[in-house]
PDB file of C-alpha atoms and ligand atoms in Angstrom:
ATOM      1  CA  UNK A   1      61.393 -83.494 -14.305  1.00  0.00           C
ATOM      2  CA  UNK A   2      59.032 -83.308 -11.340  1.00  0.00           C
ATOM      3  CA  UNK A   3      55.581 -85.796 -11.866  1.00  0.00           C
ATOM      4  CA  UNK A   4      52.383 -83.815 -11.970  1.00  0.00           C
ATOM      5  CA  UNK A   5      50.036 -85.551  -9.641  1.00  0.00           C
ATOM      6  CA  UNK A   6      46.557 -86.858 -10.849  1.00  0.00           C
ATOM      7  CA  UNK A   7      43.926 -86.050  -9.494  1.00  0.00           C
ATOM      8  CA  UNK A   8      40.003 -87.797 -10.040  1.00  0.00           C
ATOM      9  CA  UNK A   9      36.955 -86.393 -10.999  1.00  0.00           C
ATOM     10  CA  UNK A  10      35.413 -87.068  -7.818  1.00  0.00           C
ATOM     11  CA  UNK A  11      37.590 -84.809  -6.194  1.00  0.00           C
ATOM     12  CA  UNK A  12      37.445 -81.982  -8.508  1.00  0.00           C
ATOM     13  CA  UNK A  13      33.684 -82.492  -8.170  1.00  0.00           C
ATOM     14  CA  UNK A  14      34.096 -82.152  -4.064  1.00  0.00           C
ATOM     15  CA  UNK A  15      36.552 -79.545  -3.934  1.00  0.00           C
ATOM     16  CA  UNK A  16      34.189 -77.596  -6.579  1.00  0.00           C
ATOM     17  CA  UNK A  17      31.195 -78.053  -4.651  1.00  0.00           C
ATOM     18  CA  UNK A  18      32.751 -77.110  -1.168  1.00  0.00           C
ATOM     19  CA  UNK A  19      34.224 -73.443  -2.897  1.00  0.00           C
ATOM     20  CA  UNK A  20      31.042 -72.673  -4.734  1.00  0.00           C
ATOM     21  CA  UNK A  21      29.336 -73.239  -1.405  1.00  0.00           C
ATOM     22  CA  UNK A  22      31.933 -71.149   0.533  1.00  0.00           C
ATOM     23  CA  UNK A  23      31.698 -68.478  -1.898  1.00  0.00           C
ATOM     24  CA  UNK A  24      28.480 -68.170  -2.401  1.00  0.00           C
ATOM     25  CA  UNK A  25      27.959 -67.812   2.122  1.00  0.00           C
ATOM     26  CA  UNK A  26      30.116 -65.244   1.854  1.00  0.00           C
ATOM     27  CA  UNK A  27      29.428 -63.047  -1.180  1.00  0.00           C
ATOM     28  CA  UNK A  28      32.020 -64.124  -3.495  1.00  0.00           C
ATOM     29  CA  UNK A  29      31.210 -65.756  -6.543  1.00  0.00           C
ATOM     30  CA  UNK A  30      33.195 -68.337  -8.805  1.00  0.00           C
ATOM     31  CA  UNK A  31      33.107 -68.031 -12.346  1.00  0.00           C
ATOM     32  CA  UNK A  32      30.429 -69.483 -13.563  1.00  0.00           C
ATOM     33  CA  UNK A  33      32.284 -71.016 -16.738  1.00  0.00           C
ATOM     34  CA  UNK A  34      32.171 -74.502 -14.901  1.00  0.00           C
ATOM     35  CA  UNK A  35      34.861 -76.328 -17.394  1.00  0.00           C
ATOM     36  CA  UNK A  36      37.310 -73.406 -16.802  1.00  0.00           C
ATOM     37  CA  UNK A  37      36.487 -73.154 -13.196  1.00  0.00           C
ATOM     38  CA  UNK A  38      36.807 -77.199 -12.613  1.00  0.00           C
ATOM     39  CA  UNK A  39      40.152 -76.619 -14.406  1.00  0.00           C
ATOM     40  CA  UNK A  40      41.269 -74.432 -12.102  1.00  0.00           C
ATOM     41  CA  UNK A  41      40.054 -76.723  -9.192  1.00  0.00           C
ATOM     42  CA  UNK A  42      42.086 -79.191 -10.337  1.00  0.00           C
ATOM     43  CA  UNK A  43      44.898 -77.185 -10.405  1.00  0.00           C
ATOM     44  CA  UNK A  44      44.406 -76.239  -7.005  1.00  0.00           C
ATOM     45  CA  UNK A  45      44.341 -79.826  -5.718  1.00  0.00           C
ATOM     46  CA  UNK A  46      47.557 -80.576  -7.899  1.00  0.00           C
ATOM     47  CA  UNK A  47      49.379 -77.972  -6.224  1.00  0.00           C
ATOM     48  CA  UNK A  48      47.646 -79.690  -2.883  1.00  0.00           C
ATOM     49  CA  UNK A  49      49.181 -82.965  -3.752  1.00  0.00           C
ATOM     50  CA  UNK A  50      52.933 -81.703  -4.862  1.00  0.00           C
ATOM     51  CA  UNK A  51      53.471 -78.610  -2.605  1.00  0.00           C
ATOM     52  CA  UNK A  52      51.092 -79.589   0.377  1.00  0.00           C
ATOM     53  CA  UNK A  53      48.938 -76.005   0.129  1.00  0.00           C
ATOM     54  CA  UNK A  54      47.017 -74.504  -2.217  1.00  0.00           C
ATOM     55  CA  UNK A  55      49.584 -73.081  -4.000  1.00  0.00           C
ATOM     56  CA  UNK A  56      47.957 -70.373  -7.421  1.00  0.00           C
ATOM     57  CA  UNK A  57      47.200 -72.313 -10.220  1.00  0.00           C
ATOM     58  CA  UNK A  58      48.897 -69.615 -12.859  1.00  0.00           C
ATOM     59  CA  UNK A  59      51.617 -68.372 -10.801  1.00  0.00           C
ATOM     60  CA  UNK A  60      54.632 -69.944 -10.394  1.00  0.00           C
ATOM     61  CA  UNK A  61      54.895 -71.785  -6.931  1.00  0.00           C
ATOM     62  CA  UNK A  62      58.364 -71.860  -5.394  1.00  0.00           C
ATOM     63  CA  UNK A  63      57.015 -74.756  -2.872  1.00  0.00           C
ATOM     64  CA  UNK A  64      58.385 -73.764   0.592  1.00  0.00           C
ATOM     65  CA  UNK A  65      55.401 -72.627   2.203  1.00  0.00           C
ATOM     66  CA  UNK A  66      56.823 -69.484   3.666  1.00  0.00           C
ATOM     67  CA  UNK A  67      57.940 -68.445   0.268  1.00  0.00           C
ATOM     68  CA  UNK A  68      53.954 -68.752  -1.572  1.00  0.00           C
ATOM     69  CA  UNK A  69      51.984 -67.799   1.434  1.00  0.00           C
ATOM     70  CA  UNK A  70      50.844 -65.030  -0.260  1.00  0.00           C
ATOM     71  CA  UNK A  71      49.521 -66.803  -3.046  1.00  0.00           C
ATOM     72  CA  UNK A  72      48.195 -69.856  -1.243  1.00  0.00           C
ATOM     73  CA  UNK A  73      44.211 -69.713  -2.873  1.00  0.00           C
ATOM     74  CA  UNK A  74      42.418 -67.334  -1.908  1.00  0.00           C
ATOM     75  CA  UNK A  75      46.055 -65.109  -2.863  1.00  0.00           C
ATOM     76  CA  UNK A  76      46.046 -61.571  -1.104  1.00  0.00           C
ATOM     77  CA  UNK A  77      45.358 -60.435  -4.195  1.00  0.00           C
ATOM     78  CA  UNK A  78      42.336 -61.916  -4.536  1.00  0.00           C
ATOM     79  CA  UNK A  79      40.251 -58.468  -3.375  1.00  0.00           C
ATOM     80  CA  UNK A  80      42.422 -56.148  -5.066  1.00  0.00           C
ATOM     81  CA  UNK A  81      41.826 -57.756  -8.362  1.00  0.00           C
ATOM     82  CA  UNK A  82      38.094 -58.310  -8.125  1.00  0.00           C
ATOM     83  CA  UNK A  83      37.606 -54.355  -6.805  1.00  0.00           C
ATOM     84  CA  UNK A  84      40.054 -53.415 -10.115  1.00  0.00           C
ATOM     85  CA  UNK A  85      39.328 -56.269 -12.490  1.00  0.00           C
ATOM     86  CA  UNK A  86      36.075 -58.068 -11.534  1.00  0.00           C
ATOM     87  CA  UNK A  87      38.069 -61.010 -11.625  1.00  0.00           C
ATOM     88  CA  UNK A  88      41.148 -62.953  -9.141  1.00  0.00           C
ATOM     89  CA  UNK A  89      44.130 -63.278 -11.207  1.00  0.00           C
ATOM     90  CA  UNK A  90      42.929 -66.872 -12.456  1.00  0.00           C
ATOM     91  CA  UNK A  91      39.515 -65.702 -12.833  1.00  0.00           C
ATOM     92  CA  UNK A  92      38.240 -68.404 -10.271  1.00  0.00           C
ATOM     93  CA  UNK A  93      36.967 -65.813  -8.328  1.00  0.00           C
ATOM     94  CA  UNK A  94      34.941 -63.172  -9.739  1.00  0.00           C
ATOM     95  CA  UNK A  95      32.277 -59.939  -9.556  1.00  0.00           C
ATOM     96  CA  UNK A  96      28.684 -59.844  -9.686  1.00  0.00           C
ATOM     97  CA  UNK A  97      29.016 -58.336 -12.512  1.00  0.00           C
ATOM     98  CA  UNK A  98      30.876 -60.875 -14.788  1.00  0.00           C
ATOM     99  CA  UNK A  99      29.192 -63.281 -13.224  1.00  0.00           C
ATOM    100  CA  UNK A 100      25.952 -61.445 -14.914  1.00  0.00           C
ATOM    101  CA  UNK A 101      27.415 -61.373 -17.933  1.00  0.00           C
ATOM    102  CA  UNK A 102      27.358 -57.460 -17.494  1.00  0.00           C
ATOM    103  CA  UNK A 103      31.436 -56.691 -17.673  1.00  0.00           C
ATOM    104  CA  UNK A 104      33.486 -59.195 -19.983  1.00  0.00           C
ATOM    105  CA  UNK A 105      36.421 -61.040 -18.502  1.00  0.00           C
ATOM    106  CA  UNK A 106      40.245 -59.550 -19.669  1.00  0.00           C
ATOM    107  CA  UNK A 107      43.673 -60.740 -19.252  1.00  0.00           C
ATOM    108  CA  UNK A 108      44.887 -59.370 -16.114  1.00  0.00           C
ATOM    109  CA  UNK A 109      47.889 -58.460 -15.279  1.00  0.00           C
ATOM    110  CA  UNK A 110      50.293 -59.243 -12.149  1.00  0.00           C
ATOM    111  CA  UNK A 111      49.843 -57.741  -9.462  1.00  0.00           C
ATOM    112  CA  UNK A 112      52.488 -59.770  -6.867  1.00  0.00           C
ATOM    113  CA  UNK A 113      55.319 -58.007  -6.431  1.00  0.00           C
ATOM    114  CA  UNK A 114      59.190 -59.819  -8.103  1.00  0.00           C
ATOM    115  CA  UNK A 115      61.200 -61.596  -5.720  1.00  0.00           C
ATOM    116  CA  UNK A 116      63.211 -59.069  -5.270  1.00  0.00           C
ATOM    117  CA  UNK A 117      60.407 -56.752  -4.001  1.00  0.00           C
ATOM    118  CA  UNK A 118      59.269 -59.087  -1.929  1.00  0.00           C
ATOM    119  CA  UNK A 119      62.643 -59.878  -0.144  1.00  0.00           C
ATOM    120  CA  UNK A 120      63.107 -55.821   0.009  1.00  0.00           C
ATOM    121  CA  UNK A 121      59.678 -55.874   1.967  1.00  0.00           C
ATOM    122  CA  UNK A 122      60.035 -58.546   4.300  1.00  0.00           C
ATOM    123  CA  UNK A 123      63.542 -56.891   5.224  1.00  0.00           C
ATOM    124  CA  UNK A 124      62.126 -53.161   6.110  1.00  0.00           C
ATOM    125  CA  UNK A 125      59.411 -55.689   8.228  1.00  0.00           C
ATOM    126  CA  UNK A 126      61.635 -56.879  10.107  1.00  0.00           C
ATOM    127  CA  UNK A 127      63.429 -54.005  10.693  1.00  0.00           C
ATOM    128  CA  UNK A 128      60.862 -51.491  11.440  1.00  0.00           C
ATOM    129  CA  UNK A 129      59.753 -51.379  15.084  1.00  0.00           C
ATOM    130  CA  UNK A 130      57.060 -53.549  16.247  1.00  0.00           C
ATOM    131  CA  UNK A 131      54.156 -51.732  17.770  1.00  0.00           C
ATOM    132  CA  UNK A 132      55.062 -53.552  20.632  1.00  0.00           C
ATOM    133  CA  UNK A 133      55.336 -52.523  24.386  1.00  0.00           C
ATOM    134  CA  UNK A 134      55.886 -48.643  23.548  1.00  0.00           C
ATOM    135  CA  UNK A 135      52.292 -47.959  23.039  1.00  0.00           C
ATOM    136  CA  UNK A 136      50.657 -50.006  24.942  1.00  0.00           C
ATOM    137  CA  UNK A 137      49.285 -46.994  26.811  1.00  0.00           C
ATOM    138  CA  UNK A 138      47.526 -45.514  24.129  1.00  0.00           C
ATOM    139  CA  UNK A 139      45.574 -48.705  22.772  1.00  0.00           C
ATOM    140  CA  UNK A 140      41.422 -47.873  23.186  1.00  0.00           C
ATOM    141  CA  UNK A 141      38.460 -50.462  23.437  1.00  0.00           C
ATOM    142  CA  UNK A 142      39.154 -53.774  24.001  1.00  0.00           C
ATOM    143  CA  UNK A 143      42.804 -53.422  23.270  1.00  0.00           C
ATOM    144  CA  UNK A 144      43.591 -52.189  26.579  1.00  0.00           C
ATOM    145  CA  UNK A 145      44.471 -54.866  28.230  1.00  0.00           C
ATOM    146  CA  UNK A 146      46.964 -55.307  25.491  1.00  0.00           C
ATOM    147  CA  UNK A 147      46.088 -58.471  23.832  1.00  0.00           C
ATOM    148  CA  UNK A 148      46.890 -57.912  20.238  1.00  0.00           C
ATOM    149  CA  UNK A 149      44.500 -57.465  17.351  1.00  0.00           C
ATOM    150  CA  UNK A 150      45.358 -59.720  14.011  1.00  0.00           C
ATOM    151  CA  UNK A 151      44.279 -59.001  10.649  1.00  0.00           C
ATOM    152  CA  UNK A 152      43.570 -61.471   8.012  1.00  0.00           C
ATOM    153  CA  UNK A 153      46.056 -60.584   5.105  1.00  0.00           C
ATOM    154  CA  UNK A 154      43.511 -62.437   2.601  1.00  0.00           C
ATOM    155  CA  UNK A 155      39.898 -60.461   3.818  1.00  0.00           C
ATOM    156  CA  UNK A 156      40.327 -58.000   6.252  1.00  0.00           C
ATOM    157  CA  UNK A 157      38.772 -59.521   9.297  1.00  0.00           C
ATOM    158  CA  UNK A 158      40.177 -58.145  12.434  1.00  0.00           C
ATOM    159  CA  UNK A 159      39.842 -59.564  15.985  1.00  0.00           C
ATOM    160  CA  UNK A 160      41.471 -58.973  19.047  1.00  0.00           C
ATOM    161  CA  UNK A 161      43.135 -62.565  20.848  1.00  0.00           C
ATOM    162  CA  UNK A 162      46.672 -63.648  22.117  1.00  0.00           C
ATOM    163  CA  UNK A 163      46.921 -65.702  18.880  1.00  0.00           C
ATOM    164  CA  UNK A 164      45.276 -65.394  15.554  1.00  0.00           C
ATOM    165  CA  UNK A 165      42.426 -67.904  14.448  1.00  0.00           C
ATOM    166  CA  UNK A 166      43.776 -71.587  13.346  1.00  0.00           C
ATOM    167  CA  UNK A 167      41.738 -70.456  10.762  1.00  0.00           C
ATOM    168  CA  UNK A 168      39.676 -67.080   9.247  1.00  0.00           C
ATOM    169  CA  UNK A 169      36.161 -67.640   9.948  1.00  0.00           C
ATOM    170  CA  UNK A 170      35.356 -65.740   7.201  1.00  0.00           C
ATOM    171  CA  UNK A 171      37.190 -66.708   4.173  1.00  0.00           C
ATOM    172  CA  UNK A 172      38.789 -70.029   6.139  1.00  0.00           C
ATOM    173  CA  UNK A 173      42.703 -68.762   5.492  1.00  0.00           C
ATOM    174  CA  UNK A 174      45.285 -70.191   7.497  1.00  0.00           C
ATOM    175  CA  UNK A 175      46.863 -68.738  10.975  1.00  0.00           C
ATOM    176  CA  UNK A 176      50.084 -67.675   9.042  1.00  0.00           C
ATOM    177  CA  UNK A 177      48.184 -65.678   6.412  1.00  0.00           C
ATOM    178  CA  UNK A 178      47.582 -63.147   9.209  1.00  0.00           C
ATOM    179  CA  UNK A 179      49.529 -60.384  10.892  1.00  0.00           C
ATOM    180  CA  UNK A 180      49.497 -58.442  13.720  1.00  0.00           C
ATOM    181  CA  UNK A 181      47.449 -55.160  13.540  1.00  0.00           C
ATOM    182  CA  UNK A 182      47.439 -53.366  16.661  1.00  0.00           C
TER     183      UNK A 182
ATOM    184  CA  UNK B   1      50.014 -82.884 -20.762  1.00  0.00           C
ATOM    185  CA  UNK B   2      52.683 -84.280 -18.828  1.00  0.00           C
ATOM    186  CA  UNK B   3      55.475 -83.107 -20.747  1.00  0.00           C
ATOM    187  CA  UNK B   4      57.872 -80.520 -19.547  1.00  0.00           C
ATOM    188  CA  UNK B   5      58.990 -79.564 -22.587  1.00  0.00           C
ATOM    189  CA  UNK B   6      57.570 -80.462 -26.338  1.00  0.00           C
ATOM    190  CA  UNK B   7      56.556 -79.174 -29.663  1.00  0.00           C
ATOM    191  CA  UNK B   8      53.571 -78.935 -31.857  1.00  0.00           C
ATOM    192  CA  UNK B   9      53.800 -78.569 -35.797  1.00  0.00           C
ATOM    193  CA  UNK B  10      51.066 -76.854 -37.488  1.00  0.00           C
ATOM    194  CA  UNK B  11      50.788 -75.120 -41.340  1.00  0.00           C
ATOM    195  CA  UNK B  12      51.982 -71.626 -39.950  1.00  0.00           C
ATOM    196  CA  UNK B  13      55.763 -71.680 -39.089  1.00  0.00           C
ATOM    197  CA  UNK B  14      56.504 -68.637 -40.319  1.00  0.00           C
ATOM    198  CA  UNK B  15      57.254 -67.746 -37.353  1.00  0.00           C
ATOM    199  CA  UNK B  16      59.205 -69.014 -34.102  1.00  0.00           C
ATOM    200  CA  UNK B  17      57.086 -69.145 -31.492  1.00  0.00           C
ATOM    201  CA  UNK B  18      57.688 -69.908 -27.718  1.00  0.00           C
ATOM    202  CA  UNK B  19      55.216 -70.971 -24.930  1.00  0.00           C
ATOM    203  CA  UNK B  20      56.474 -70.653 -21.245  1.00  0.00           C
ATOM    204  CA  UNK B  21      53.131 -71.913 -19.433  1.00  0.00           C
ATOM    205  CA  UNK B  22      52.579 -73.900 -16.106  1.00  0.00           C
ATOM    206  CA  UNK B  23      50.549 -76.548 -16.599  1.00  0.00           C
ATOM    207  CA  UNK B  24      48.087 -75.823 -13.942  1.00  0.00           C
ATOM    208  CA  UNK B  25      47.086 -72.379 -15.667  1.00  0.00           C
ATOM    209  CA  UNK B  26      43.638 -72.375 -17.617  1.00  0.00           C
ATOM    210  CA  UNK B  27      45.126 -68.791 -19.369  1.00  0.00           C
ATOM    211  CA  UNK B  28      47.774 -70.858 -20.544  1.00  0.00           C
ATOM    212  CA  UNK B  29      45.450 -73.798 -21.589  1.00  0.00           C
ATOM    213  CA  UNK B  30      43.841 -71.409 -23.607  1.00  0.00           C
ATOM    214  CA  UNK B  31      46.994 -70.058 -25.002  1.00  0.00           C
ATOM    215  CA  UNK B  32      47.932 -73.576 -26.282  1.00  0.00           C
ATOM    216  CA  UNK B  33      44.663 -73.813 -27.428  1.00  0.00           C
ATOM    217  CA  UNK B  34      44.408 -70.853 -29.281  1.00  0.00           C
ATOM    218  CA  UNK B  35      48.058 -71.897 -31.422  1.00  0.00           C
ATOM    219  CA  UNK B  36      46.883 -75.222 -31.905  1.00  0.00           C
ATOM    220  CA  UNK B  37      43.570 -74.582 -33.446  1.00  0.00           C
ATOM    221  CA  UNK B  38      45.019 -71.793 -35.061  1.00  0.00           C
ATOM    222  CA  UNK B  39      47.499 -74.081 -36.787  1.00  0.00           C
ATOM    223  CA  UNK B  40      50.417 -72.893 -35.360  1.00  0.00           C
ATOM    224  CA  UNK B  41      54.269 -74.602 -34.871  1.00  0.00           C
ATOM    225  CA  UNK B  42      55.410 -73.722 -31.442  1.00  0.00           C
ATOM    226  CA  UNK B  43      57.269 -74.622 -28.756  1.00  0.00           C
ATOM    227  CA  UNK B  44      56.395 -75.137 -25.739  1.00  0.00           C
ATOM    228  CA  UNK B  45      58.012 -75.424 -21.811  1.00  0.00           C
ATOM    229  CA  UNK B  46      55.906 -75.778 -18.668  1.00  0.00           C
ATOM    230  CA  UNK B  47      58.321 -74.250 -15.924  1.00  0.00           C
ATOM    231  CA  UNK B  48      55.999 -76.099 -12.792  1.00  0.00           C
ATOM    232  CA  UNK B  49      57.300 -79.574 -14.428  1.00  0.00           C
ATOM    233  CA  UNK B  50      60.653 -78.730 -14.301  1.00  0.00           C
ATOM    234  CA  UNK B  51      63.057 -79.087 -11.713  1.00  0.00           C
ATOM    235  CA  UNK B  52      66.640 -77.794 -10.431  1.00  0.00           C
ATOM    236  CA  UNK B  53      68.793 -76.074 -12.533  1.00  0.00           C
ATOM    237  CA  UNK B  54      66.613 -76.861 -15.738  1.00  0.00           C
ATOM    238  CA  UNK B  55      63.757 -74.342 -13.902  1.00  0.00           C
ATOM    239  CA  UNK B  56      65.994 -72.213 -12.967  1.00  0.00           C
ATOM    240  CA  UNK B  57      67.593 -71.269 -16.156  1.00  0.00           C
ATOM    241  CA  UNK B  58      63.986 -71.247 -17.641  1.00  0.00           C
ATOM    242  CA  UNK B  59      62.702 -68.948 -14.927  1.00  0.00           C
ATOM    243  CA  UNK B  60      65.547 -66.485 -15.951  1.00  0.00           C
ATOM    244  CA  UNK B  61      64.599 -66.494 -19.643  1.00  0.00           C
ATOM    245  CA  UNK B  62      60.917 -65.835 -18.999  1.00  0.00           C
ATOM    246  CA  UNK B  63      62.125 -62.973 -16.559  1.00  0.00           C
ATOM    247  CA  UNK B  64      64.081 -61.585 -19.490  1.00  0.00           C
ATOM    248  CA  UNK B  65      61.133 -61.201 -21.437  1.00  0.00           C
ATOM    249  CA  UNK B  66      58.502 -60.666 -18.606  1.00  0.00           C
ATOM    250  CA  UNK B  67      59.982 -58.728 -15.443  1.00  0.00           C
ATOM    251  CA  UNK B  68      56.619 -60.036 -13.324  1.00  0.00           C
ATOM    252  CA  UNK B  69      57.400 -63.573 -14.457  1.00  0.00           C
ATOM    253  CA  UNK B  70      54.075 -64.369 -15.043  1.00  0.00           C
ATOM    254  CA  UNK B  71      52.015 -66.747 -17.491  1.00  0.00           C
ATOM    255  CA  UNK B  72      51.599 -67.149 -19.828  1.00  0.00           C
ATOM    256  CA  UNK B  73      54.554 -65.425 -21.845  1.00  0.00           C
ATOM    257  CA  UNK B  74      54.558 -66.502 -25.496  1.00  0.00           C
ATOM    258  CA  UNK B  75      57.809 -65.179 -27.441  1.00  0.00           C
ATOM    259  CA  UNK B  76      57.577 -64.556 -30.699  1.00  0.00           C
ATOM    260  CA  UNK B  77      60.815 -64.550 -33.250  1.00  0.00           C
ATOM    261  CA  UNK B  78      62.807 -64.201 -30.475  1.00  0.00           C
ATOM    262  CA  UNK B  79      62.035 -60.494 -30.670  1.00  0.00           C
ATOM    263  CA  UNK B  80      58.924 -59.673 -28.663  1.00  0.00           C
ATOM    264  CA  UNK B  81      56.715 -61.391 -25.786  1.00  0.00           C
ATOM    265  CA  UNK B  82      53.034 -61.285 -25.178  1.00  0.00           C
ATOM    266  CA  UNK B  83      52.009 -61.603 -21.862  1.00  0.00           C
ATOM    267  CA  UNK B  84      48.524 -63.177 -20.288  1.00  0.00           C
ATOM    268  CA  UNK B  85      45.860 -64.527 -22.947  1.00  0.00           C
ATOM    269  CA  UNK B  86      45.685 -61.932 -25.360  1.00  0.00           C
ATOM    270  CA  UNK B  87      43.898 -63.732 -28.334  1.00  0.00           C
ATOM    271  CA  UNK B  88      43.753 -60.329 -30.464  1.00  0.00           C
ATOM    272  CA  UNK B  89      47.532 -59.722 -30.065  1.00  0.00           C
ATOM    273  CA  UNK B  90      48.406 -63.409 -31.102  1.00  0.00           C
ATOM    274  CA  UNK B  91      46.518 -63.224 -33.538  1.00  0.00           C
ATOM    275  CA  UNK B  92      47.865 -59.616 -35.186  1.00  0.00           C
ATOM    276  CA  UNK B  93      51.378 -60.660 -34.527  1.00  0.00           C
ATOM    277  CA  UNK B  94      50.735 -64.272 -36.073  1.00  0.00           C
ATOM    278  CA  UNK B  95      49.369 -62.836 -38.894  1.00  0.00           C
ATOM    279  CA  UNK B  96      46.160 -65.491 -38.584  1.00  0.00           C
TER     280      UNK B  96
HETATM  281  S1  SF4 C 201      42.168 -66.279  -5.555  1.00  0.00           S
HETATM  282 FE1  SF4 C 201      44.314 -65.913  -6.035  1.00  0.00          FE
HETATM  283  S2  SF4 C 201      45.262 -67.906  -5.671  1.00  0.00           S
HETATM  284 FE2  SF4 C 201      43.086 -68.295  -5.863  1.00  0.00          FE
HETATM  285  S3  SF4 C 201      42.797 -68.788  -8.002  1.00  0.00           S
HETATM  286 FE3  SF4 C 201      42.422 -66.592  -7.758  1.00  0.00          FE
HETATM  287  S4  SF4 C 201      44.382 -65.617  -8.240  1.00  0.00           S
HETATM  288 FE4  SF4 C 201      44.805 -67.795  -7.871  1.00  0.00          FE
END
């Protein structure tokens, strides 16, 4: 059997503190049920300590990085699930309007595709062509000169640089959570 | 918490009753919850505290039940799962 880590209540209390202040500077909002958010916290950091990432709290993480970067908190599902559900999958994320009491919380359903959809997708990837070279002509704007535009998988944010961010300076994602754009 | 694998007796065993959780999940927290306060004898696995060929095998059962593989899935008589925290469903199909 694998050890769950333990974690203290010090750094639940830190790692709390740091997402409700992230959230709140960029309109998100965690659920304000503080014992079921804190669990989920805690979650987070145990994942932190046996996988090395944030790996979902309630989905199953395979632990090779490459394999759960799509659930690595916040999941690119995050947005999907708040527009449809007013919640994240976990419900550590959620709407105004839950968090006003104004739309009640339900039991959400999965929205990350099987393993075997995911393989199928990451093999069309790689074999459609890249929108590489070929177009290079017809790029507007700042895109011109042909530096590449990246798109952060997890919010959206696009900007145009050789290499994507070490981090989104929006919602703080990693470098491999984006992909190239244009 | 710790354990992988375990069981809790309660007055209701009418029924067979299976929790495949992770042990990071709140949903499934509640879940357990739910069954214990309710009384209930289950079984219970958490598939994040298991390892090798042990996960494996469990990750195929829960598939066979729940296609999305998701938690938690709580099987019932061997017959029919409910997926996520659905306290009304437990409850009807518990008969509690
Ligand atoms: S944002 Fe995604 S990864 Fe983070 S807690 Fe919510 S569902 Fe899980």
């Amino acid at each position: 059997m694998s050890e769950r880590p333990t974690v203290t209540a010090e750094q639940i209390e830190a790692l709390y503190t740091q997402l409700d202040r992230e959230a709140r500077a960029n309109a998100y909002n965690l659920n304000p049920d503080v014992d079921f958010t804190k669990g989920l916290v805690e979650g987070l950091l145990v994942n932190e300590a046996r996988y090395g990432y944030w790996a979902c709290p309630c989905r199953l993480a395979d632990g090779v990085r490459e394999q759960d970067l799509d659930i690595i908190c916040p999941c690119d599902y995050r947005d999907p699930d708040l527009d449809a559900y007013g919640a994240c999958y976990c419900a550590l994320y959620v709407s105004d309007a839950v968090r006003d009491g104004q739309q009640a919380l339900q039991s959400i359903p999965e929205r990350r595709p099987t393993e075997e959809q995911r393989a199928a997708a990451a093999a069309a990837a790689v074999s459609a062509p890249q929108p590489e070279a070929a177009h290079e002509e017809e790029f507007v704007g700042f895109t011109r000169s042909g530096i590449p535009v990246w798109r952060c998988k997890v919010c959206g944010y696009l900007c145009a640089r050789p290499q994507p961010p070490l981090k989104c300076p929006i919602c703080k994602a990693d470098k491999d959570r984006f992909e190239r754009f244009m | 918490m710790a354990e992988p694998k375990g069981h809790f007796s309660g007055e209701h065993a009418e029924h067979t009753v299976l929790l495949y959780a992770l042990s990071t999940c709140i949903w499934c927290r509640k879940t357990r919850q739910l069954l214990e306060e309710a009384q209930v004898s289950f079984d219970y696995i958490y598939l994040d505290l298991l390892e090798g060929e042990e996960r494996r095998a469990a990750e195929q059962e829960v598939r066979q039940w729940n296609p999305a593989k998701s938690f938690p899935t709580l099987v019932i008589d061997g017959a029919e799962a409910i997926v996520g925290f659905k306290p009304d469903a437990i409850r009807e199909k518990l008969e509690l």
